[in-house]
Amino acid sequence: MVKPEEKQFLNLPFTGICTFGKYPVCDDLDKLDADVAVIGVPNDMGTQWRSGARMGPRAVREGSTLYSFGLNGAYDIENDIMYLGPKWKVVDCGDVDIVHGDLMQSHDNTEAAIRKIVDKGAMPVIIGGDHSITAPVGKGLEKLGPFHVIQIDAHLDWADHRSGMRYGHGNCIRRLSELEHVQEIFQFGIRGISSSIKEDVDAARDYGATILSPKQMREKGVEGILDLIPKGEKYYITIDIDGLDPSITPGTGTPSPGGLLYDEVNALLKGIANHGEVIGFDCVEVAPQYDPTQMTGQTAARVMLDLLSYVTKKREEKENK
């Protein structure tokens, strides 16, 4: 029998409060003191088809408990590296306040929260919500600009408006392109006959956006893709979970066959993190009710934790030089 003084506090995935990665809570942004601030934006009022991404933050947090690392960090058996050790203070800031039926007020609340996180010196990590949330997030990142936007997505999201609606989930990248502090835009994983109309594709190309389908990405490989992205500069990464193939992430509002696989996304994110400075990122469009296996939320959590691991490890290496 184990003696009382030898027992450990296990904090297993199914126990305790379900925060992102089981990291501590900061419920007052005015008191934020952290390296990384995770915040949910449970807003899916910009959705054009199947709603449900408002439940995304909860599903991703639930999935993340499997990968909760505690204070000692995470050991990567494939690379023999420890990630996210005690040096890094990561907190879960809960969710942006969403006003039901008022998309624009909810976007205003999102922008204000991101501005506050940036002012406090923490890196914002956002859990959506549908992709419309990326537009106010981009506005809130103004102080960190100029930066490039790297999008992983099945859809271009470059529509100017839908019958006057300019801030839905199909407009978000177009809205980012209109911000003075956004530079080049890279759109990876774009595919399918429902991705966008030709006029929107033409507008994106006229802007200078780099657009690659999964097939084109595989032809180039990670190094070929990185050659397209200015090295040593600032990046904001927005990950729509439907950029991955619906065979592994079916819980999303607009699934599209022919997507990227987990290992492909993982390798690309690791390459980007080592290519320049990631100032923040979001993961959106997880709609858990369409996935009875719960793997979509878990995969989204893993992708987010992978990227956070790579970004913080790069910062460690830079500080140790």
Short mmCIF file of C-alpha atoms in Angstrom, two decimals:
data_model
loop_
_atom_site.label_atom_id
_atom_site.label_comp_id
_atom_site.label_asym_id
_atom_site.label_seq_id
_atom_site.Cartn_x
_atom_site.Cartn_y
_atom_site.Cartn_z
CA MET A 1 0.00 0.00 0.00
CA VAL A 2 1.21 3.50 -0.88
CA LYS A 3 1.91 5.64 2.15
CA PRO A 4 -0.13 8.90 2.40
CA GLU A 5 2.99 11.03 2.07
CA GLU A 6 3.89 9.21 -1.18
CA LYS A 7 0.55 9.72 -2.92
CA GLN A 8 0.38 12.03 -5.91
CA PHE A 9 -2.37 14.39 -6.97
CA LEU A 10 -3.19 12.89 -10.36
CA ASN A 11 -5.74 15.42 -11.66
CA LEU A 12 -6.99 12.93 -14.24
CA PRO A 13 -8.82 14.17 -17.36
CA PHE A 14 -12.28 13.33 -15.97
CA THR A 15 -11.78 15.17 -12.68
CA GLY A 16 -11.83 18.82 -11.75
CA ILE A 17 -12.86 21.92 -13.69
CA CYS A 18 -12.68 21.54 -17.47
CA THR A 19 -10.42 24.40 -18.56
CA PHE A 20 -8.23 24.37 -21.68
CA GLY A 21 -5.42 21.93 -20.93
CA LYS A 22 -6.57 22.10 -17.29
CA TYR A 23 -4.63 25.33 -17.01
CA PRO A 24 -5.62 27.79 -14.25
CA VAL A 25 -8.44 30.28 -14.70
CA CYS A 26 -8.19 34.05 -15.03
CA ASP A 27 -11.74 35.37 -14.95
CA ASP A 28 -10.81 39.06 -14.95
CA LEU A 29 -8.81 40.36 -17.92
CA ASP A 30 -7.91 43.48 -15.95
CA LYS A 31 -5.86 41.20 -13.68
CA LEU A 32 -4.35 39.09 -16.46
CA ASP A 33 -0.71 38.14 -15.84
CA ALA A 34 0.34 35.39 -18.22
CA ASP A 35 2.40 34.48 -21.25
CA VAL A 36 -0.55 32.91 -23.05
CA ALA A 37 -4.24 33.77 -22.66
CA VAL A 38 -6.73 31.23 -24.01
CA ILE A 39 -10.21 32.65 -24.57
CA GLY A 40 -13.36 31.17 -26.06
CA VAL A 41 -15.69 32.99 -28.43
CA PRO A 42 -18.88 30.86 -28.49
CA ASN A 43 -20.49 32.81 -31.31
CA ASP A 44 -22.02 31.09 -34.35
CA MET A 45 -24.44 33.81 -35.47
CA GLY A 46 -22.38 34.25 -38.65
CA THR A 47 -23.06 30.70 -39.83
CA GLN A 48 -24.68 30.22 -43.24
CA TRP A 49 -25.69 26.56 -42.92
CA ARG A 50 -25.40 24.22 -39.92
CA SER A 51 -25.11 26.09 -36.64
CA GLY A 52 -23.53 24.69 -33.49
CA ALA A 53 -20.02 26.15 -33.35
CA ARG A 54 -21.11 28.13 -30.30
CA MET A 55 -20.51 24.86 -28.45
CA GLY A 56 -17.00 24.62 -29.88
CA PRO A 57 -15.09 26.12 -26.94
CA ARG A 58 -16.63 23.63 -24.53
CA ALA A 59 -15.90 20.69 -26.82
CA VAL A 60 -12.30 21.77 -27.38
CA ARG A 61 -11.75 22.30 -23.67
CA GLU A 62 -13.20 18.86 -22.97
CA GLY A 63 -10.94 17.28 -25.57
CA SER A 64 -7.92 19.14 -24.23
CA THR A 65 -8.16 17.50 -20.82
CA LEU A 66 -6.73 14.31 -22.34
CA TYR A 67 -3.58 16.31 -23.10
CA SER A 68 -3.42 18.24 -19.82
CA PHE A 69 0.23 18.39 -18.91
CA GLY A 70 0.40 19.84 -15.42
CA LEU A 71 3.42 21.85 -14.36
CA ASN A 72 6.08 19.54 -15.77
CA GLY A 73 5.18 20.07 -19.39
CA ALA A 74 4.61 17.63 -22.21
CA TYR A 75 7.13 15.08 -23.46
CA ASP A 76 7.15 14.50 -27.22
CA ILE A 77 8.28 10.91 -27.75
CA GLU A 78 8.78 11.41 -31.50
CA ASN A 79 11.20 14.32 -31.11
CA ASP A 80 12.51 13.63 -27.59
CA ILE A 81 11.63 17.18 -26.51
CA MET A 82 9.81 18.65 -23.52
CA TYR A 83 7.21 21.29 -24.40
CA LEU A 84 5.23 23.78 -22.31
CA GLY A 85 7.25 23.41 -19.14
CA PRO A 86 6.97 25.36 -15.85
CA LYS A 87 8.52 28.46 -17.47
CA TRP A 88 5.29 29.19 -19.37
CA LYS A 89 2.30 30.70 -17.66
CA VAL A 90 -0.81 29.71 -19.59
CA VAL A 91 -4.28 30.66 -18.33
CA ASP A 92 -7.84 30.07 -19.49
CA CYS A 93 -9.75 33.36 -19.53
CA GLY A 94 -13.17 31.82 -20.05
CA ASP A 95 -15.38 33.16 -22.82
CA VAL A 96 -16.19 36.46 -24.46
CA ASP A 97 -19.70 37.58 -23.50
CA ILE A 98 -22.02 36.79 -26.41
CA VAL A 99 -25.31 38.66 -26.85
CA HIS A 100 -27.85 36.34 -28.45
CA GLY A 101 -29.23 37.75 -31.70
CA ASP A 102 -26.74 40.62 -31.83
CA LEU A 103 -23.81 39.61 -34.00
CA MET A 104 -22.13 43.00 -34.12
CA GLN A 105 -22.26 43.63 -30.38
CA SER A 106 -20.78 40.18 -29.86
CA HIS A 107 -18.02 41.05 -32.35
CA ASP A 108 -17.39 44.30 -30.47
CA ASN A 109 -17.06 42.34 -27.23
CA THR A 110 -14.59 39.99 -28.95
CA GLU A 111 -12.45 42.83 -30.27
CA ALA A 112 -12.37 44.51 -26.84
CA ALA A 113 -11.28 41.28 -25.13
CA ILE A 114 -8.44 40.71 -27.61
CA ARG A 115 -7.24 44.30 -27.26
CA LYS A 116 -7.11 43.87 -23.50
CA ILE A 117 -5.15 40.60 -23.77
CA VAL A 118 -2.66 42.26 -26.12
CA ASP A 119 -2.31 45.27 -23.79
CA LYS A 120 -1.49 42.87 -20.95
CA GLY A 121 1.37 41.37 -22.96
CA ALA A 122 -0.07 37.87 -23.34
CA MET A 123 -0.31 35.92 -26.59
CA PRO A 124 -3.99 35.44 -27.50
CA VAL A 125 -5.17 31.92 -28.31
CA ILE A 126 -8.80 31.84 -29.38
CA ILE A 127 -11.32 29.00 -29.53
CA GLY A 128 -14.33 29.60 -31.81
CA GLY A 129 -17.16 29.91 -32.56
CA ASP A 130 -17.66 30.16 -36.30
CA HIS A 131 -15.10 31.82 -38.53
CA SER A 132 -16.79 35.22 -38.35
CA ILE A 133 -14.99 35.75 -35.04
CA THR A 134 -11.64 36.07 -36.80
CA ALA A 135 -12.59 39.49 -38.19
CA PRO A 136 -12.96 41.19 -34.76
CA VAL A 137 -9.97 39.24 -33.46
CA GLY A 138 -7.92 40.69 -36.32
CA LYS A 139 -9.04 44.19 -35.39
CA GLY A 140 -8.11 43.58 -31.78
CA LEU A 141 -4.57 42.57 -32.79
CA GLU A 142 -3.84 46.03 -34.23
CA LYS A 143 -1.13 46.81 -31.67
CA LEU A 144 0.86 43.71 -32.73
CA GLY A 145 0.88 44.61 -36.41
CA PRO A 146 1.95 44.61 -39.08
CA PHE A 147 1.63 40.86 -39.54
CA HIS A 148 0.80 38.25 -42.16
CA VAL A 149 -2.28 36.01 -41.97
CA ILE A 150 -1.96 32.26 -42.54
CA GLN A 151 -5.28 30.47 -42.97
CA ILE A 152 -5.93 26.72 -42.96
CA ASP A 153 -9.42 26.18 -44.32
CA ALA A 154 -11.55 24.44 -46.92
CA HIS A 155 -13.16 27.76 -47.84
CA LEU A 156 -11.77 31.05 -49.06
CA ASP A 157 -14.00 33.26 -46.85
CA TRP A 158 -13.50 36.21 -49.19
CA ALA A 159 -17.13 37.15 -49.90
CA ASP A 160 -17.65 40.89 -49.65
CA HIS A 161 -21.20 40.50 -48.37
CA ARG A 162 -24.25 38.26 -48.43
CA SER A 163 -27.29 40.49 -49.03
CA GLY A 164 -25.60 43.21 -46.99
CA MET A 165 -24.14 40.93 -44.28
CA ARG A 166 -20.42 41.75 -44.19
CA TYR A 167 -19.36 40.06 -40.96
CA GLY A 168 -20.49 36.45 -41.35
CA HIS A 169 -18.19 33.46 -41.44
CA GLY A 170 -17.77 33.72 -45.22
CA ASN A 171 -16.44 37.29 -45.05
CA CYS A 172 -13.76 37.11 -42.36
CA ILE A 173 -10.62 36.94 -44.50
CA ARG A 174 -11.90 39.68 -46.81
CA ARG A 175 -12.40 41.87 -43.72
CA LEU A 176 -8.85 41.12 -42.54
CA SER A 177 -7.52 42.15 -45.95
CA GLU A 178 -9.02 45.60 -45.39
CA LEU A 179 -7.01 46.23 -42.21
CA GLU A 180 -3.92 48.40 -42.53
CA HIS A 181 -1.95 46.24 -40.10
CA VAL A 182 -2.50 43.05 -42.13
CA GLN A 183 0.10 42.35 -44.81
CA GLU A 184 0.11 39.25 -47.01
CA ILE A 185 -2.51 36.52 -46.71
CA PHE A 186 -1.82 32.80 -47.28
CA GLN A 187 -4.79 30.47 -47.73
CA PHE A 188 -4.02 26.75 -47.46
CA GLY A 189 -6.34 23.77 -47.90
CA ILE A 190 -8.84 25.61 -50.12
CA ARG A 191 -10.94 23.19 -52.16
CA GLY A 192 -14.28 22.11 -53.51
CA ILE A 193 -17.06 23.53 -55.64
CA SER A 194 -18.63 25.25 -52.63
CA SER A 195 -15.52 27.09 -51.45
CA SER A 196 -16.27 30.41 -53.11
CA ILE A 197 -17.62 32.07 -56.23
CA LYS A 198 -15.17 33.00 -58.99
CA GLU A 199 -15.53 36.74 -58.37
CA ASP A 200 -14.36 36.30 -54.78
CA VAL A 201 -11.41 34.18 -55.88
CA ASP A 202 -10.46 36.84 -58.40
CA ALA A 203 -10.70 39.52 -55.70
CA ALA A 204 -8.44 37.50 -53.40
CA ARG A 205 -5.88 37.04 -56.14
CA ASP A 206 -6.05 40.73 -57.04
CA TYR A 207 -5.24 41.48 -53.40
CA GLY A 208 -2.23 39.19 -53.69
CA ALA A 209 -3.41 36.25 -51.61
CA THR A 210 -1.56 32.97 -52.02
CA ILE A 211 -4.11 30.15 -52.46
CA LEU A 212 -3.19 26.45 -52.35
CA SER A 213 -5.40 23.37 -52.41
CA PRO A 214 -4.41 20.24 -50.45
CA LYS A 215 -3.20 18.64 -53.70
CA GLN A 216 -1.01 21.66 -54.47
CA MET A 217 0.29 21.68 -50.91
CA ARG A 218 1.32 18.03 -51.20
CA GLU A 219 3.11 18.70 -54.47
CA LYS A 220 5.14 21.51 -52.87
CA GLY A 221 5.77 19.88 -49.50
CA VAL A 222 6.27 21.83 -46.27
CA GLU A 223 9.54 23.42 -47.35
CA GLY A 224 8.05 24.53 -50.64
CA ILE A 225 5.11 26.10 -48.82
CA LEU A 226 7.38 27.89 -46.36
CA ASP A 227 9.37 29.33 -49.27
CA LEU A 228 6.22 31.28 -50.18
CA ILE A 229 5.96 32.92 -46.74
CA PRO A 230 8.25 35.83 -45.81
CA LYS A 231 10.76 34.50 -43.29
CA GLY A 232 11.41 36.04 -39.89
CA GLU A 233 8.24 38.13 -39.82
CA LYS A 234 5.04 38.11 -37.74
CA TYR A 235 2.17 35.69 -38.43
CA TYR A 236 -1.36 35.26 -37.19
CA ILE A 237 -2.70 31.75 -37.87
CA THR A 238 -6.39 31.01 -38.24
CA ILE A 239 -7.36 27.34 -38.37
CA ASP A 240 -10.82 26.35 -39.55
CA ILE A 241 -11.31 22.75 -38.49
CA ASP A 242 -12.90 21.99 -41.86
CA GLY A 243 -9.45 22.52 -43.37
CA LEU A 244 -8.83 19.00 -42.11
CA ASP A 245 -10.56 16.11 -43.83
CA PRO A 246 -14.04 15.32 -42.46
CA SER A 247 -13.00 11.68 -42.06
CA ILE A 248 -11.07 12.81 -38.97
CA THR A 249 -12.97 16.00 -38.04
CA PRO A 250 -16.64 15.50 -39.01
CA GLY A 251 -17.98 17.82 -36.31
CA THR A 252 -18.20 21.02 -38.29
CA GLY A 253 -20.90 23.02 -40.02
CA THR A 254 -19.57 22.89 -43.59
CA PRO A 255 -17.49 19.71 -44.06
CA SER A 256 -15.65 19.32 -47.36
CA PRO A 257 -14.07 16.06 -48.62
CA GLY A 258 -10.46 16.01 -49.69
CA GLY A 259 -8.96 17.86 -46.75
CA LEU A 260 -5.65 17.79 -44.94
CA LEU A 261 -4.66 15.06 -42.52
CA TYR A 262 -3.49 15.65 -38.96
CA ASP A 263 0.18 14.90 -39.67
CA GLU A 264 0.18 17.32 -42.62
CA VAL A 265 -1.25 20.14 -40.51
CA ASN A 266 1.10 19.33 -37.65
CA ALA A 267 4.18 19.47 -39.89
CA LEU A 268 3.06 22.74 -41.48
CA LEU A 269 2.38 24.42 -38.13
CA LYS A 270 5.75 23.31 -36.79
CA GLY A 271 7.42 24.73 -39.88
CA ILE A 272 5.59 28.04 -39.59
CA ALA A 273 6.45 28.36 -35.88
CA ASN A 274 10.14 27.97 -36.74
CA HIS A 275 9.90 30.26 -39.78
CA GLY A 276 9.01 33.47 -37.92
CA GLU A 277 7.07 34.87 -34.96
CA VAL A 278 3.56 33.59 -34.35
CA ILE A 279 1.76 36.38 -32.47
CA GLY A 280 -1.42 34.39 -31.84
CA PHE A 281 -3.85 31.96 -33.40
CA ASP A 282 -7.41 30.75 -33.42
CA CYS A 283 -9.18 27.46 -34.09
CA VAL A 284 -12.79 27.76 -35.25
CA GLU A 285 -15.87 25.96 -36.60
CA VAL A 286 -15.90 22.97 -34.22
CA ALA A 287 -19.57 21.98 -33.98
CA PRO A 288 -19.50 18.95 -31.67
CA GLN A 289 -23.10 17.83 -32.09
CA TYR A 290 -22.29 16.49 -35.58
CA ASP A 291 -19.62 14.15 -34.22
CA PRO A 292 -20.82 11.48 -31.77
CA THR A 293 -17.24 10.22 -31.39
CA GLN A 294 -16.11 13.59 -29.92
CA MET A 295 -12.90 13.32 -31.95
CA THR A 296 -13.35 16.70 -33.64
CA GLY A 297 -13.01 18.64 -30.41
CA GLN A 298 -10.17 16.42 -29.29
CA THR A 299 -8.30 16.82 -32.58
CA ALA A 300 -8.80 20.59 -32.49
CA ALA A 301 -7.40 20.67 -28.96
CA ARG A 302 -4.41 18.61 -30.03
CA VAL A 303 -3.70 20.89 -33.00
CA MET A 304 -3.88 23.94 -30.74
CA LEU A 305 -1.61 22.42 -28.10
CA ASP A 306 0.83 21.29 -30.79
CA LEU A 307 1.07 24.81 -32.20
CA LEU A 308 1.36 26.35 -28.74
CA SER A 309 4.17 23.90 -27.98
CA TYR A 310 6.08 24.81 -31.13
CA VAL A 311 5.65 28.55 -30.62
CA THR A 312 6.83 28.53 -27.00
CA LYS A 313 9.74 26.21 -27.79
CA LYS A 314 10.87 28.60 -30.53
CA ARG A 315 10.72 31.46 -28.02
CA GLU A 316 12.78 29.46 -25.54
CA GLU A 317 15.44 28.81 -28.15
CA LYS A 318 15.53 32.49 -29.09
CA GLU A 319 15.90 33.56 -25.46
CA ASN A 320 18.73 31.06 -24.87
CA LYS A 321 20.85 32.35 -27.75
#
